[in-house]
mmCIF file of N, CA, C and O in Angstrom:
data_model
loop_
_atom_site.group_PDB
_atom_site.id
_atom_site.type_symbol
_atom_site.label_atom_id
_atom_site.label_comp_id
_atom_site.label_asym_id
_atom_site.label_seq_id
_atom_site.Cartn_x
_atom_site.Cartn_y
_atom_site.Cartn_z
ATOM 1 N N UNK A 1027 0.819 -1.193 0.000
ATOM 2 C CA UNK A 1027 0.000 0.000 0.000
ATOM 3 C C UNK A 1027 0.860 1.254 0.000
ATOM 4 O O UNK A 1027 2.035 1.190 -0.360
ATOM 5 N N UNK A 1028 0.323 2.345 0.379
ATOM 6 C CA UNK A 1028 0.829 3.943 0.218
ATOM 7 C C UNK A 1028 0.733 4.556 1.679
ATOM 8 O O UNK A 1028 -0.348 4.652 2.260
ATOM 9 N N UNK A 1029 1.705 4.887 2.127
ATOM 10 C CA UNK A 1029 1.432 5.866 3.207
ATOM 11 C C UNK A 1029 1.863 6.931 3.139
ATOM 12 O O UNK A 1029 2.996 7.268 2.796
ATOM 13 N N UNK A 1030 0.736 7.750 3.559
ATOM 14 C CA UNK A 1030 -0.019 9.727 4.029
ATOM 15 C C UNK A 1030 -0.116 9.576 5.502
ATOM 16 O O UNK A 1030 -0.847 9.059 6.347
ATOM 17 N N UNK A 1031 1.076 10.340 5.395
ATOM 18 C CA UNK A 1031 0.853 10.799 6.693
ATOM 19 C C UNK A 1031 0.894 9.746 8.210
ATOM 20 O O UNK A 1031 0.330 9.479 9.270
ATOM 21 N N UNK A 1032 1.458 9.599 7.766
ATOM 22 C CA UNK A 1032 1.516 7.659 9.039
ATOM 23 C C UNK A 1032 0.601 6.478 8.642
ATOM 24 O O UNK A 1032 0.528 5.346 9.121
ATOM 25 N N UNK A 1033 -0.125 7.107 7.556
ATOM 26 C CA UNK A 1033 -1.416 6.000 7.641
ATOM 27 C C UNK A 1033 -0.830 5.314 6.563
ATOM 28 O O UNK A 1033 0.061 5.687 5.800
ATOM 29 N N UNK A 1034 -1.545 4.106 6.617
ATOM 30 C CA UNK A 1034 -0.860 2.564 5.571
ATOM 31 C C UNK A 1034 -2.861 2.682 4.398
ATOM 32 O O UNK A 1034 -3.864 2.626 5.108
ATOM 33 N N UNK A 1035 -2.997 2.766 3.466
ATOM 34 C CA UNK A 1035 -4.020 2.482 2.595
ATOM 35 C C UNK A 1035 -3.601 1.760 1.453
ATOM 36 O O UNK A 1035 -2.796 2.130 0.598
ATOM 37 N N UNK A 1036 -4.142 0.833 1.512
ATOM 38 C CA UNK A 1036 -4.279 0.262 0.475
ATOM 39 C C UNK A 1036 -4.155 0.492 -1.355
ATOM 40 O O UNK A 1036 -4.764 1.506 -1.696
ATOM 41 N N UNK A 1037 -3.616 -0.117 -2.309
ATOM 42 C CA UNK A 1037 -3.321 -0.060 -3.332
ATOM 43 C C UNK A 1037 -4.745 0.620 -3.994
ATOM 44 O O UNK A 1037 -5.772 0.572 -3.318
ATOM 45 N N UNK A 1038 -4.756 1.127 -5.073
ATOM 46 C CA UNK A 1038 -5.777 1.564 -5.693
ATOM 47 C C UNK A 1038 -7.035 2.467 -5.659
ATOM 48 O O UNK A 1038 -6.446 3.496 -5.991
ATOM 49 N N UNK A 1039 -8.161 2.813 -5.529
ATOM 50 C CA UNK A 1039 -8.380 4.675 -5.512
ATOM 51 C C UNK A 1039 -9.018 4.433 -3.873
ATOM 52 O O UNK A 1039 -9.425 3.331 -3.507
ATOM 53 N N UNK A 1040 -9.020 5.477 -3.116
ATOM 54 C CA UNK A 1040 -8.428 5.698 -1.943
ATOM 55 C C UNK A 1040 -9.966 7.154 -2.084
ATOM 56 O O UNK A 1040 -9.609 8.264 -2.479
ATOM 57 N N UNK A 1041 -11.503 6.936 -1.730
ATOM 58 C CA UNK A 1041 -12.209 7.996 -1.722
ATOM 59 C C UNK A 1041 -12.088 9.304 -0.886
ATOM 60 O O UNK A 1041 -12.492 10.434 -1.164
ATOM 61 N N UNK A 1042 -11.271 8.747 0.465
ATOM 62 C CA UNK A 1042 -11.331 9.691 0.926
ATOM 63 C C UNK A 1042 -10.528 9.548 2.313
ATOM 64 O O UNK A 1042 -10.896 8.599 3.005
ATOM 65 N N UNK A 1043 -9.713 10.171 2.714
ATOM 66 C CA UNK A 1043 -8.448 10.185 3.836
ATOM 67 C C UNK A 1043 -8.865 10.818 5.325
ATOM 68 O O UNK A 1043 -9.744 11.612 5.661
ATOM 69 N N UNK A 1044 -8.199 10.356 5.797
ATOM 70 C CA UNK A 1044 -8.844 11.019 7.532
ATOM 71 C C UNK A 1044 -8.359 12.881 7.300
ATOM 72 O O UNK A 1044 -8.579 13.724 8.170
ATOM 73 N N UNK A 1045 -7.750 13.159 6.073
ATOM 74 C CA UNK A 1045 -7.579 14.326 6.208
ATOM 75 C C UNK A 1045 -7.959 15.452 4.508
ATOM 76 O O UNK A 1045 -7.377 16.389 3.961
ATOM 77 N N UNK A 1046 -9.067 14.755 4.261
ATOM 78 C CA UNK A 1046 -10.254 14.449 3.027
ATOM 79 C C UNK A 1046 -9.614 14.988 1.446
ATOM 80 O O UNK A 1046 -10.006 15.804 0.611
ATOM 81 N N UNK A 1047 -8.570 14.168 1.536
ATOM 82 C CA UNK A 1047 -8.155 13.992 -0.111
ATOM 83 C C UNK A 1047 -8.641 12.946 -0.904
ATOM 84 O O UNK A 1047 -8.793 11.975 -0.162
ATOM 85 N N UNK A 1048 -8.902 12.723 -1.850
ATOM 86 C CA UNK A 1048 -8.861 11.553 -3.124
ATOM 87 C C UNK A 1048 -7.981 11.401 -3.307
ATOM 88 O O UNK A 1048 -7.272 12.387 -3.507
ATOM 89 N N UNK A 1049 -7.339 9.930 -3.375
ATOM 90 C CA UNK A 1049 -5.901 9.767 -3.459
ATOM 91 C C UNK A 1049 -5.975 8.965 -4.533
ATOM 92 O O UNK A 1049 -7.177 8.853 -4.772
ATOM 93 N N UNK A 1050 -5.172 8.163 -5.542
ATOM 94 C CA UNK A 1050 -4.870 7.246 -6.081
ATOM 95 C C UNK A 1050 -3.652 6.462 -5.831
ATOM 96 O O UNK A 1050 -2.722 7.269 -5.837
ATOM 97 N N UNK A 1051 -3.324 5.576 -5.669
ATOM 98 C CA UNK A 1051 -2.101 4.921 -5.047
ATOM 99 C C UNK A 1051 -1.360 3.232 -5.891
ATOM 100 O O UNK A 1051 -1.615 2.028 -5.866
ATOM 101 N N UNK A 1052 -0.688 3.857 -6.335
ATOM 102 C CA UNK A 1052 0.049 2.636 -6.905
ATOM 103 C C UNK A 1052 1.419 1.960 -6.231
ATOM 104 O O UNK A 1052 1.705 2.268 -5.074
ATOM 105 N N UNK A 1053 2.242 1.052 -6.961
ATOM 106 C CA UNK A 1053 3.165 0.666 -6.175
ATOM 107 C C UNK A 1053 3.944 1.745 -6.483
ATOM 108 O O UNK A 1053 4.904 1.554 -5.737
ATOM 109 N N UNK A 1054 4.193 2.845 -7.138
ATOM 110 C CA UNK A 1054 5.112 3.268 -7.839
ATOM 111 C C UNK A 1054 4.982 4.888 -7.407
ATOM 112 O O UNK A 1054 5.890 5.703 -7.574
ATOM 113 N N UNK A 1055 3.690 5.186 -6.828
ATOM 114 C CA UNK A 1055 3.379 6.492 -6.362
ATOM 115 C C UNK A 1055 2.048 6.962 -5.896
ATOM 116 O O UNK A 1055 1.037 6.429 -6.352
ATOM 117 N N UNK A 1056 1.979 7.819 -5.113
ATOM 118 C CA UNK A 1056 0.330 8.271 -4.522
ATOM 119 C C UNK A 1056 0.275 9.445 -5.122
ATOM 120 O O UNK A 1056 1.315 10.065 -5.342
ATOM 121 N N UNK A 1057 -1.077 9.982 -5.517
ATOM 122 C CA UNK A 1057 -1.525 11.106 -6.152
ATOM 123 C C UNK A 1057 -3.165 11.542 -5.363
ATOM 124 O O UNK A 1057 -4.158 10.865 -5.094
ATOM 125 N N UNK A 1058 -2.866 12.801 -5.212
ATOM 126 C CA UNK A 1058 -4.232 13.104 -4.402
ATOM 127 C C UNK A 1058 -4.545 14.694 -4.687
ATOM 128 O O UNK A 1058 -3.849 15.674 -4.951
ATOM 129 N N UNK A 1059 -6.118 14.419 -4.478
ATOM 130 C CA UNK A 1059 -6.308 15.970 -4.707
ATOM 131 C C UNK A 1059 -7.307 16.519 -3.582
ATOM 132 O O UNK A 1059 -7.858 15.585 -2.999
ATOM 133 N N UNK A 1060 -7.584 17.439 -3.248
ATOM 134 C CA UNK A 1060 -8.681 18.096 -1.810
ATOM 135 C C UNK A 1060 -9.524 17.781 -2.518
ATOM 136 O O UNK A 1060 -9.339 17.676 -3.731
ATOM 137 N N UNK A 1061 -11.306 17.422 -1.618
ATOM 138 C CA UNK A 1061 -12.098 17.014 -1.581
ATOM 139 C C UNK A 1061 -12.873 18.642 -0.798
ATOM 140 O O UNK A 1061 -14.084 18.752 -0.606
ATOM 141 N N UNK A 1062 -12.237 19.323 -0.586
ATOM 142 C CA UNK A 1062 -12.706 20.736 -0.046
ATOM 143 C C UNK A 1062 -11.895 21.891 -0.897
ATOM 144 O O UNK A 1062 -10.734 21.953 -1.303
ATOM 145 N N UNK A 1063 -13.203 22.918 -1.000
ATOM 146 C CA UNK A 1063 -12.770 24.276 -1.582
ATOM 147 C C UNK A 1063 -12.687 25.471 -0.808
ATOM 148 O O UNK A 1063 -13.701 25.730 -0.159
ATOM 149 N N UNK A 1064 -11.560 26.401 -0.701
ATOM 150 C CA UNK A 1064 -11.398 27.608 -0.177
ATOM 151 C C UNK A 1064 -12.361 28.751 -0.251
ATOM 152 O O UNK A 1064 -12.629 29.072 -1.409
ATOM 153 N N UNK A 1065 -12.979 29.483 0.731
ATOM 154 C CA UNK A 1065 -13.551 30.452 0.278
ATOM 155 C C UNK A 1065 -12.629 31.506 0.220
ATOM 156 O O UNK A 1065 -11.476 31.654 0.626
ATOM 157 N N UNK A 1066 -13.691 32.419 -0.583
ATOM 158 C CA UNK A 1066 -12.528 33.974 -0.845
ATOM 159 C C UNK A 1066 -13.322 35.081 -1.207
ATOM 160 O O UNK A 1066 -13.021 36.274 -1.154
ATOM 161 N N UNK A 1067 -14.508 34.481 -1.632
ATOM 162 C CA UNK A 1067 -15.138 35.384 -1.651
ATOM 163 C C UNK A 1067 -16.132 35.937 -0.209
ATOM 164 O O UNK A 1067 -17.248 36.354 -0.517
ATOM 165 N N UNK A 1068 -15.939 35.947 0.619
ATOM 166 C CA UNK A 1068 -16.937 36.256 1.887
ATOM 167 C C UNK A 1068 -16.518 37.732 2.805
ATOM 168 O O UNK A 1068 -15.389 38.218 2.743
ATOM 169 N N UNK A 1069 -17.480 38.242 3.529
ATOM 170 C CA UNK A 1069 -16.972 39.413 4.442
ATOM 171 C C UNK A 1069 -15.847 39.070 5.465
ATOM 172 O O UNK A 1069 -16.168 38.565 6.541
ATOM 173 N N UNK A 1070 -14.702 39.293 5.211
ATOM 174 C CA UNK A 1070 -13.794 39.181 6.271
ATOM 175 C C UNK A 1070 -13.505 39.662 7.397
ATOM 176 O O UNK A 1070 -12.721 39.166 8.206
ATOM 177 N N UNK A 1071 -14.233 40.834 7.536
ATOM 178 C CA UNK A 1071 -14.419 41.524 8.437
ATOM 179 C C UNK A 1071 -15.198 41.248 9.730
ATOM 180 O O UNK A 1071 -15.040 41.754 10.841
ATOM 181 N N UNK A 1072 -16.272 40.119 9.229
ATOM 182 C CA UNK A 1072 -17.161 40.295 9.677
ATOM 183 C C UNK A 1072 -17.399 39.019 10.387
ATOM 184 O O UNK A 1072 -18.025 38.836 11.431
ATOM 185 N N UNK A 1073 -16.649 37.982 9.462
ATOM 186 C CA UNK A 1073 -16.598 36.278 9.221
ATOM 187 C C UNK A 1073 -15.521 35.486 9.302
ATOM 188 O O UNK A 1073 -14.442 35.897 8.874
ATOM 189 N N UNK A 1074 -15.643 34.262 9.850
ATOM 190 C CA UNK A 1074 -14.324 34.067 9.674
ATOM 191 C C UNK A 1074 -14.441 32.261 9.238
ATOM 192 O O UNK A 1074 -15.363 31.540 9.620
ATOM 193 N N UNK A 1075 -13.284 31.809 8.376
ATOM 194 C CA UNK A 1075 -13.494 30.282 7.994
ATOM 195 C C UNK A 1075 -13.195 29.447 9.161
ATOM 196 O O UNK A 1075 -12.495 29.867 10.083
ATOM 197 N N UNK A 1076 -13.874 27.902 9.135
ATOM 198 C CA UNK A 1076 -13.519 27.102 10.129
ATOM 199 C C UNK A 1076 -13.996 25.443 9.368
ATOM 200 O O UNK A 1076 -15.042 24.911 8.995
ATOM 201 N N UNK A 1077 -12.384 25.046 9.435
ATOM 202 C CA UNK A 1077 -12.588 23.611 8.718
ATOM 203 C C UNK A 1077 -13.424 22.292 9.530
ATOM 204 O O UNK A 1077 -13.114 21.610 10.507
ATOM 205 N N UNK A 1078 -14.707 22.299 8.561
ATOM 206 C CA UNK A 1078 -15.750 21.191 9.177
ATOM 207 C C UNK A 1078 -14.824 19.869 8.342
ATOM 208 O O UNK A 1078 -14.697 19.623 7.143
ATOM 209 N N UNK A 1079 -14.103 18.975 9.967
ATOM 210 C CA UNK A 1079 -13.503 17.860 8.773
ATOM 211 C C UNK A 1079 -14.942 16.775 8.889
ATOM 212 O O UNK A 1079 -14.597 15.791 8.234
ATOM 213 N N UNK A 1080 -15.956 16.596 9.265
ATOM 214 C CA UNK A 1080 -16.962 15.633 8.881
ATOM 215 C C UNK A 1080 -17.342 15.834 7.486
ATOM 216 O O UNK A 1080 -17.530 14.793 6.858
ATOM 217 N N UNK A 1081 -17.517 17.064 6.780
ATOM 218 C CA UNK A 1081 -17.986 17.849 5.897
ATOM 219 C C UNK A 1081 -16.949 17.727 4.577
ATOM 220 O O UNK A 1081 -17.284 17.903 3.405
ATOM 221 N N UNK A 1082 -15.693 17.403 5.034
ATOM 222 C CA UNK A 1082 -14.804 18.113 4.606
ATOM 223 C C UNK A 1082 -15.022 19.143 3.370
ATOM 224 O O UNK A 1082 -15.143 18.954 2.160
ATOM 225 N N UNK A 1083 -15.021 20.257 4.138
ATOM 226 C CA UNK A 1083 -15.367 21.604 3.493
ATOM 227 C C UNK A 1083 -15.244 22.636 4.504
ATOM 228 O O UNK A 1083 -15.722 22.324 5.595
ATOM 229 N N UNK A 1084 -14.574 24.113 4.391
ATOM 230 C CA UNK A 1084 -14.843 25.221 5.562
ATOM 231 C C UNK A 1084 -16.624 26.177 5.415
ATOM 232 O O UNK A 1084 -17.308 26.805 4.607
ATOM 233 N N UNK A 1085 -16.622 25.852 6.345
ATOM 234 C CA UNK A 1085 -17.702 26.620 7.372
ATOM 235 C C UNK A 1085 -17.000 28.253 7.417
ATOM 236 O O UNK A 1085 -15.930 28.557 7.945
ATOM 237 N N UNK A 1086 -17.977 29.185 6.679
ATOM 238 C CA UNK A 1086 -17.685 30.379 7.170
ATOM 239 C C UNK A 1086 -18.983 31.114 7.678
ATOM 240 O O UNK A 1086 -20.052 31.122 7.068
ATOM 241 N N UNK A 1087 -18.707 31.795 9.011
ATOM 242 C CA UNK A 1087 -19.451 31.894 10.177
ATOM 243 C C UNK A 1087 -19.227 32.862 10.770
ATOM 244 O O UNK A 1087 -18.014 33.063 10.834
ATOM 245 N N UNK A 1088 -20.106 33.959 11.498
ATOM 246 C CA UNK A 1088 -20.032 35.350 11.939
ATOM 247 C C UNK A 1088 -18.865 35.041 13.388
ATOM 248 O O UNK A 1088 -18.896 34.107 14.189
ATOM 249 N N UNK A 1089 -18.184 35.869 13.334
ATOM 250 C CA UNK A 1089 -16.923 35.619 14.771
ATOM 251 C C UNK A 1089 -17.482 35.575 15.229
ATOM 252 O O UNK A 1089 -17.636 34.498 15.804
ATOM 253 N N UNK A 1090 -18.324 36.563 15.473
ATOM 254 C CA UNK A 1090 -19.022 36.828 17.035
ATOM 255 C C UNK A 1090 -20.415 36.243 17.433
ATOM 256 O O UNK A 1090 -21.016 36.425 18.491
ATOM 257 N N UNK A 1091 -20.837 35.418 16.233
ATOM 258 C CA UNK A 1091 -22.333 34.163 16.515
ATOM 259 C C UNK A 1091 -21.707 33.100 15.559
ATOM 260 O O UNK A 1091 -22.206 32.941 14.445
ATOM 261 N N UNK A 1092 -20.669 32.397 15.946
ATOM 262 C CA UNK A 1092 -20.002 31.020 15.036
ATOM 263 C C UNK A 1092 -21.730 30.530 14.644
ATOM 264 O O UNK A 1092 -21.836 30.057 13.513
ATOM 265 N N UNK A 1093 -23.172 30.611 15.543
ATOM 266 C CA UNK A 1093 -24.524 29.523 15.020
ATOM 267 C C UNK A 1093 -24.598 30.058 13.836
ATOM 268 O O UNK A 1093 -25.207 29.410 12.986
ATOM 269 N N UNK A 1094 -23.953 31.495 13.417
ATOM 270 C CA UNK A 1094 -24.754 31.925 12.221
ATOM 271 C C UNK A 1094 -23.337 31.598 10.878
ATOM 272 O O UNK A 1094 -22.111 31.518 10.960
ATOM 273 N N UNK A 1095 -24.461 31.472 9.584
ATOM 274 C CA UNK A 1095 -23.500 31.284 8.817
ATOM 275 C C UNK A 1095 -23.279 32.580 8.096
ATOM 276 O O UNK A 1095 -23.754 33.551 8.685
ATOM 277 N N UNK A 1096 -22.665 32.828 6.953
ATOM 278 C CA UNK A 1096 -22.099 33.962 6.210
ATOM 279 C C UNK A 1096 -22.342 33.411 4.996
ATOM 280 O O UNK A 1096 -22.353 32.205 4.749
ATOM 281 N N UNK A 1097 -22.560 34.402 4.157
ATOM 282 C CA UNK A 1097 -22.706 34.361 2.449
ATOM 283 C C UNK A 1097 -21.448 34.491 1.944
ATOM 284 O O UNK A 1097 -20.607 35.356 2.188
ATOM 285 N N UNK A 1098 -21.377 33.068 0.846
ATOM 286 C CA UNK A 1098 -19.805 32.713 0.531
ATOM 287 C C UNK A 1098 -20.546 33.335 -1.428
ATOM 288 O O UNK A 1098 -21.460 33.031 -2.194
ATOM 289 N N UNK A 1099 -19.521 34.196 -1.367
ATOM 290 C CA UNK A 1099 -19.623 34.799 -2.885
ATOM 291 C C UNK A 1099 -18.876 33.400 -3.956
ATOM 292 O O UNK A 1099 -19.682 32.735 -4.606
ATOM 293 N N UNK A 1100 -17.727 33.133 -4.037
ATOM 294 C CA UNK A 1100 -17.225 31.817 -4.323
ATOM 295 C C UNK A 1100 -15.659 31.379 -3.318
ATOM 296 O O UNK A 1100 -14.925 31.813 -2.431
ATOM 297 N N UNK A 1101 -15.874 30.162 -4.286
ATOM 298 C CA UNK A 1101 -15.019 29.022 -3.307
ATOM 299 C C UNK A 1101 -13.694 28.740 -4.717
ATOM 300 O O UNK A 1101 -14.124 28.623 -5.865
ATOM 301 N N UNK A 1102 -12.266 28.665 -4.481
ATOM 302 C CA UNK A 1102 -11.604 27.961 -5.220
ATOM 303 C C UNK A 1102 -10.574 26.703 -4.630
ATOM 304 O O UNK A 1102 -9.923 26.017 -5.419
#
């Protein structure tokens, strides 16, 4: 198998990692890509990001009421 990060996975496609990449894994090399997108477009001022790893995706959320969420203009 391939190991990320201490972890041992198994040969061949790999959906999703305790630290939420897509991996592919051969004897010869691992290849992976995020399974989560950055925001950039949102009030920064106002908001701030926070990585949901169940989700894997960030949560952006008023500082000062994390219950509330924020309007994400886009994600890259």
């Amino acid at each position: 198998g391939c190991v990320l990060d201490g972890k041992v996975y198994p040969f061949g496609h790999i959906s999703r990692t305790d630290d939420c990449f897509r991996c592919t894994c051969t004897q010869s090399q691992i290849s992976c890509c995020s399974l989560f997108h950055t925001p950039v477009g949102y009030d920064k001022e106002k908001c701030k990001i926070v990585f949901n790893k169940r989700s894997c995706n960030y949560d952006v959320v008023e500082k000062n009421d994390p219950s509330k969420e924020c309007f994400v203009h886009s994600r890259v």
